[in-house]
GROMACS .gro file of C-alpha atoms in nm:
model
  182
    1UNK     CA    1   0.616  -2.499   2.047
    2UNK     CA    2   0.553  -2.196   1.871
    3UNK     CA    3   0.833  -2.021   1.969
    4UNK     CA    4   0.993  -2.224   1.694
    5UNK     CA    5   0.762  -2.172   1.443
    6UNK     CA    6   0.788  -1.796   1.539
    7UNK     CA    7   1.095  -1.576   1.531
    8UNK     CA    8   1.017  -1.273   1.723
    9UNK     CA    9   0.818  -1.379   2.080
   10UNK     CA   10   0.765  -1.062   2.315
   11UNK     CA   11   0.593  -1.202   2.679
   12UNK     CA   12   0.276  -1.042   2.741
   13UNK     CA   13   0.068  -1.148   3.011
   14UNK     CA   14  -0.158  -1.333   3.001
   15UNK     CA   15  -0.038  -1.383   2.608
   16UNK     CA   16   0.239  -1.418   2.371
   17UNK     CA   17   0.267  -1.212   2.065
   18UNK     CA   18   0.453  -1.301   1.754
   19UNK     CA   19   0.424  -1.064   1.434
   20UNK     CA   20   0.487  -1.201   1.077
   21UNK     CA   21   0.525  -0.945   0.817
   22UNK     CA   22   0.600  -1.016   0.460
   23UNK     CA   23   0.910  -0.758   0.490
   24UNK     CA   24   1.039  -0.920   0.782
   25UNK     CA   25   1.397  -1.054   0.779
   26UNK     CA   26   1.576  -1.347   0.879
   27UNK     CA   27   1.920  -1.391   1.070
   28UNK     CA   28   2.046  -1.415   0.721
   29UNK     CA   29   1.889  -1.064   0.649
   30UNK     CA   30   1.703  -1.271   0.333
   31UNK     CA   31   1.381  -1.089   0.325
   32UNK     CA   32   1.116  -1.387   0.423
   33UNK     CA   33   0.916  -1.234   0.103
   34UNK     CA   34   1.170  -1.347  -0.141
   35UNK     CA   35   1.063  -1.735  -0.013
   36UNK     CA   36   0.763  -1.836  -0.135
   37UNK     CA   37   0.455  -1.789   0.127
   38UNK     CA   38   0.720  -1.795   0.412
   39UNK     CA   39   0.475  -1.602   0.665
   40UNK     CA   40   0.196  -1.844   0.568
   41UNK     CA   41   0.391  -2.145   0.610
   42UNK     CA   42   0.508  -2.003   0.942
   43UNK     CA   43   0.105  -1.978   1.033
   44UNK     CA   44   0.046  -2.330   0.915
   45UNK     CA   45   0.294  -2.498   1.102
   46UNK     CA   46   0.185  -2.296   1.375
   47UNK     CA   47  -0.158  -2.421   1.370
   48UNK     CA   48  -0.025  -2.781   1.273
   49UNK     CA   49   0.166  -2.772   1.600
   50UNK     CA   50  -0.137  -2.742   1.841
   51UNK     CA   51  -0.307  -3.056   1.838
   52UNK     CA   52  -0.692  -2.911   1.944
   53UNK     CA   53  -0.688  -2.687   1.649
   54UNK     CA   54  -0.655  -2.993   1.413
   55UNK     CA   55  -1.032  -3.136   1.493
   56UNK     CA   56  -1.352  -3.060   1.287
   57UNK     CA   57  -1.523  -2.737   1.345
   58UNK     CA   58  -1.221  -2.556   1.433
   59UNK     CA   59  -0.992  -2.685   1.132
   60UNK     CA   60  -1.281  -2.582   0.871
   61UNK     CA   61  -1.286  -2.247   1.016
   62UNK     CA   62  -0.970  -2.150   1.007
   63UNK     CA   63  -0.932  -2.326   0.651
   64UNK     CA   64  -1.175  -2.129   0.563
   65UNK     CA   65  -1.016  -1.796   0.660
   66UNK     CA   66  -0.712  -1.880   0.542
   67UNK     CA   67  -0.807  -1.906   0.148
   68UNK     CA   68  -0.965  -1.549   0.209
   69UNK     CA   69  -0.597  -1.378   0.292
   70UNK     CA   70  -0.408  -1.290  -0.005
   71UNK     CA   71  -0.076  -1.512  -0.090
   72UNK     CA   72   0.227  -1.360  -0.137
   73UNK     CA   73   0.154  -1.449  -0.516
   74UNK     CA   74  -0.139  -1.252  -0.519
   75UNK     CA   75   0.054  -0.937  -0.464
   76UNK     CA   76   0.362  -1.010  -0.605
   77UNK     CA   77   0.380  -0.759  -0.889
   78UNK     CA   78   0.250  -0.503  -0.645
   79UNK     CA   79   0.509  -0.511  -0.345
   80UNK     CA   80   0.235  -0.495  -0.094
   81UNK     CA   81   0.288  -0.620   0.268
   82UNK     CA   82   0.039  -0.825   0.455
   83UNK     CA   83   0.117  -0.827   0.805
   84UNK     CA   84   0.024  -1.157   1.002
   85UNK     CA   85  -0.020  -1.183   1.381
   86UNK     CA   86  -0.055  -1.475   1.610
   87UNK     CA   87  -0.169  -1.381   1.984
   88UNK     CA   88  -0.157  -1.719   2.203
   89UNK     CA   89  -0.282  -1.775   2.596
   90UNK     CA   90  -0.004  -1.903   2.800
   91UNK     CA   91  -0.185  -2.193   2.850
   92UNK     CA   92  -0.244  -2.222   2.458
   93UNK     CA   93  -0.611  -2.332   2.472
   94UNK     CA   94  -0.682  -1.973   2.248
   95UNK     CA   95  -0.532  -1.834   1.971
   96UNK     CA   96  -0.590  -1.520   1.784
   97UNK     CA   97  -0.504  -1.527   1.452
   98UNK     CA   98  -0.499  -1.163   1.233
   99UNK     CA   99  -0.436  -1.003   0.914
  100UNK     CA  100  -0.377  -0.708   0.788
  101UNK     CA  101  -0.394  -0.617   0.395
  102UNK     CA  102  -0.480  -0.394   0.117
  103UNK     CA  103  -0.870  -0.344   0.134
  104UNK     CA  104  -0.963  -0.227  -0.226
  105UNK     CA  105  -0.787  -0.560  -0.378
  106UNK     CA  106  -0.948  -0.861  -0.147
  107UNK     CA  107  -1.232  -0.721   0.044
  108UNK     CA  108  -1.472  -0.974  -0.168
  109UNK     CA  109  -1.255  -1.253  -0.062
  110UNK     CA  110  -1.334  -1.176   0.294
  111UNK     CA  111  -1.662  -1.032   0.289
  112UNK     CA  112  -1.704  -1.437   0.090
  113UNK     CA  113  -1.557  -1.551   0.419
  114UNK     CA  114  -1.785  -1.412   0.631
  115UNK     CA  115  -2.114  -1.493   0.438
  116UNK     CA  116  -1.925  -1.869   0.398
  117UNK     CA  117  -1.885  -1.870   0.795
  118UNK     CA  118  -2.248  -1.747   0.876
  119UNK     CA  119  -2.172  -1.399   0.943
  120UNK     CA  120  -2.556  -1.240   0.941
  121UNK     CA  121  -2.588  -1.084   0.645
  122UNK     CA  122  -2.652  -0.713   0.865
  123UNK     CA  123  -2.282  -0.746   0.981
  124UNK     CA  124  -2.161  -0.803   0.638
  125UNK     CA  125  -2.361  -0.471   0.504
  126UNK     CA  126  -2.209  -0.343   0.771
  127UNK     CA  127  -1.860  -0.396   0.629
  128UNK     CA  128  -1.936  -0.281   0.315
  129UNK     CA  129  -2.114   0.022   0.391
  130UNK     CA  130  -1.807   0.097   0.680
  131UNK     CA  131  -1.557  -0.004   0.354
  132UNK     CA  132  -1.730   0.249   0.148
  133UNK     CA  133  -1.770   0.547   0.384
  134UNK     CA  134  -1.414   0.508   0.534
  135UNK     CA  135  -1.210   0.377   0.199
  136UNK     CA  136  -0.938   0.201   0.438
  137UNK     CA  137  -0.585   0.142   0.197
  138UNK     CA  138  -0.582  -0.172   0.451
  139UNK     CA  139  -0.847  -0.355   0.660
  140UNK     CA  140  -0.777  -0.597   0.878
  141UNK     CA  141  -0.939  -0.986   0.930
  142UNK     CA  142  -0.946  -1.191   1.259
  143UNK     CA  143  -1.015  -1.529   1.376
  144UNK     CA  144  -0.996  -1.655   1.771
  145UNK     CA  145  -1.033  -2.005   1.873
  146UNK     CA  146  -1.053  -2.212   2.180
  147UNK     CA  147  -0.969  -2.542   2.232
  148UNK     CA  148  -1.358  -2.562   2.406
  149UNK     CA  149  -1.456  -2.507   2.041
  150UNK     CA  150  -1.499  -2.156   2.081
  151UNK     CA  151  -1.514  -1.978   1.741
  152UNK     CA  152  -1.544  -1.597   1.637
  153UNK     CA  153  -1.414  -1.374   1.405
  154UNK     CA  154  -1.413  -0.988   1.297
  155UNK     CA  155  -1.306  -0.732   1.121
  156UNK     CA  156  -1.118  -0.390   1.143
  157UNK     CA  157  -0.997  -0.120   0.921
  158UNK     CA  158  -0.669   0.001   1.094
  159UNK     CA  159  -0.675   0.340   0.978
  160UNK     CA  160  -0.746   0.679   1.122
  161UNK     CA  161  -1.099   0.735   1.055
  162UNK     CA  162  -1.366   1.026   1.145
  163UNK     CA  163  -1.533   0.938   1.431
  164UNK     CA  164  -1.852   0.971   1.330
  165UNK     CA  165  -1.750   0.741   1.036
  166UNK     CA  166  -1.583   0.452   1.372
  167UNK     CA  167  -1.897   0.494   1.551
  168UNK     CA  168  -2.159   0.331   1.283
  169UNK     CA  169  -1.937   0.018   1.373
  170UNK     CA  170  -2.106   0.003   1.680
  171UNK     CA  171  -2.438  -0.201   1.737
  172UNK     CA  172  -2.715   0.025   1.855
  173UNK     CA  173  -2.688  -0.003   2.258
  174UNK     CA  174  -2.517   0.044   2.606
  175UNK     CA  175  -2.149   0.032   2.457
  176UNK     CA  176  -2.220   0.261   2.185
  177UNK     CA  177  -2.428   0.522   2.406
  178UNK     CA  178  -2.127   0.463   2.679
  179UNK     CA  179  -1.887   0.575   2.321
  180UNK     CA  180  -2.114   0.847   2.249
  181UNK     CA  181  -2.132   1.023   2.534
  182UNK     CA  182  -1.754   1.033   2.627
   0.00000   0.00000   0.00000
């Protein structure tokens, strides 16, 4: 099913990976950016295609994350990629969905996302303080889902950063002592 929806599948056990970037090209070599929200549309008929992610809690959440990625409109006059990923279990009952754009434009619009999805408002300080100590040109948003209702979703700034900066990510505890000491 999705292997339709998306041109480039690469097997990877236990999931597949398919990439979506606003520069990508078709067989025709027409860049997918010069059609209208082609990597969106992609997503959307991805999602429409799996029939769990259509029900209730899961559809509002990922409705919800999907107004906070910028369109293809939104950047238009700027000729900025956003990069979209969908990671899917072989036995599609969980997706990954992910996004990568420019940080200094929409960070509101997902930082809104997050206080809309019941992110505790210490994780969203969190963002913002990370945002403004780092100063990422891109940050990344996620979303995984399960067809048991499973919800979560994150964020990332993929960027090189200081580690001292990467490691006030980290919750106070075992993981981050583990990080500290190696």
């Amino acid at each position: 099913i999705i292997n339709k929806v998306i041109r480039e599948m690469r097997p990877k056990m236990p999931s597949y990976v398919g990439h979506l970037d606003n520069n990508d090209t078709n067989n025709n070599n027409t860049t997918i950016e010069n059609k209208e929200g082609r990597p969106r549309l992609l997503m959307v008929q991805a999602k429409q295609s799996i029939n769990w992610m259509q029900n209730g809690k899961v559809d509002e959440f990922w409705q919800l994350w999907l107004k906070s990625i910028p369109t293809i409109q939104d950047l238009k006059d700027l000729n900025i990629p956003i990069e979209y990923h969908i990671i899917v279990s072989t036995r599609l009952d969980q997706i990954c969905w992910r996004t990568t754009f420019p940080q200094r434009m929409f960070i509101q619009q997902m930082v809104d996302f997050f206080f809309l999805a019941g992110a505790p408002e210490l994780e969203i300080e969190k963002l913002n303080t990370m945002g403004f100590s780092i100063c990422p040109g891109k940050i990344c948003s996620w979303i995984e889902l399960s067809e048991r209702g499973g919800l979560d979703g994150g964020w990332a700034f993929p960027v090189p950063a200081p580690f001292d900066a990467a490691l006030q990510a980290f919750d106070a505890g075992e993981p981050r002592n583990a990080l500290e000491k190696w």
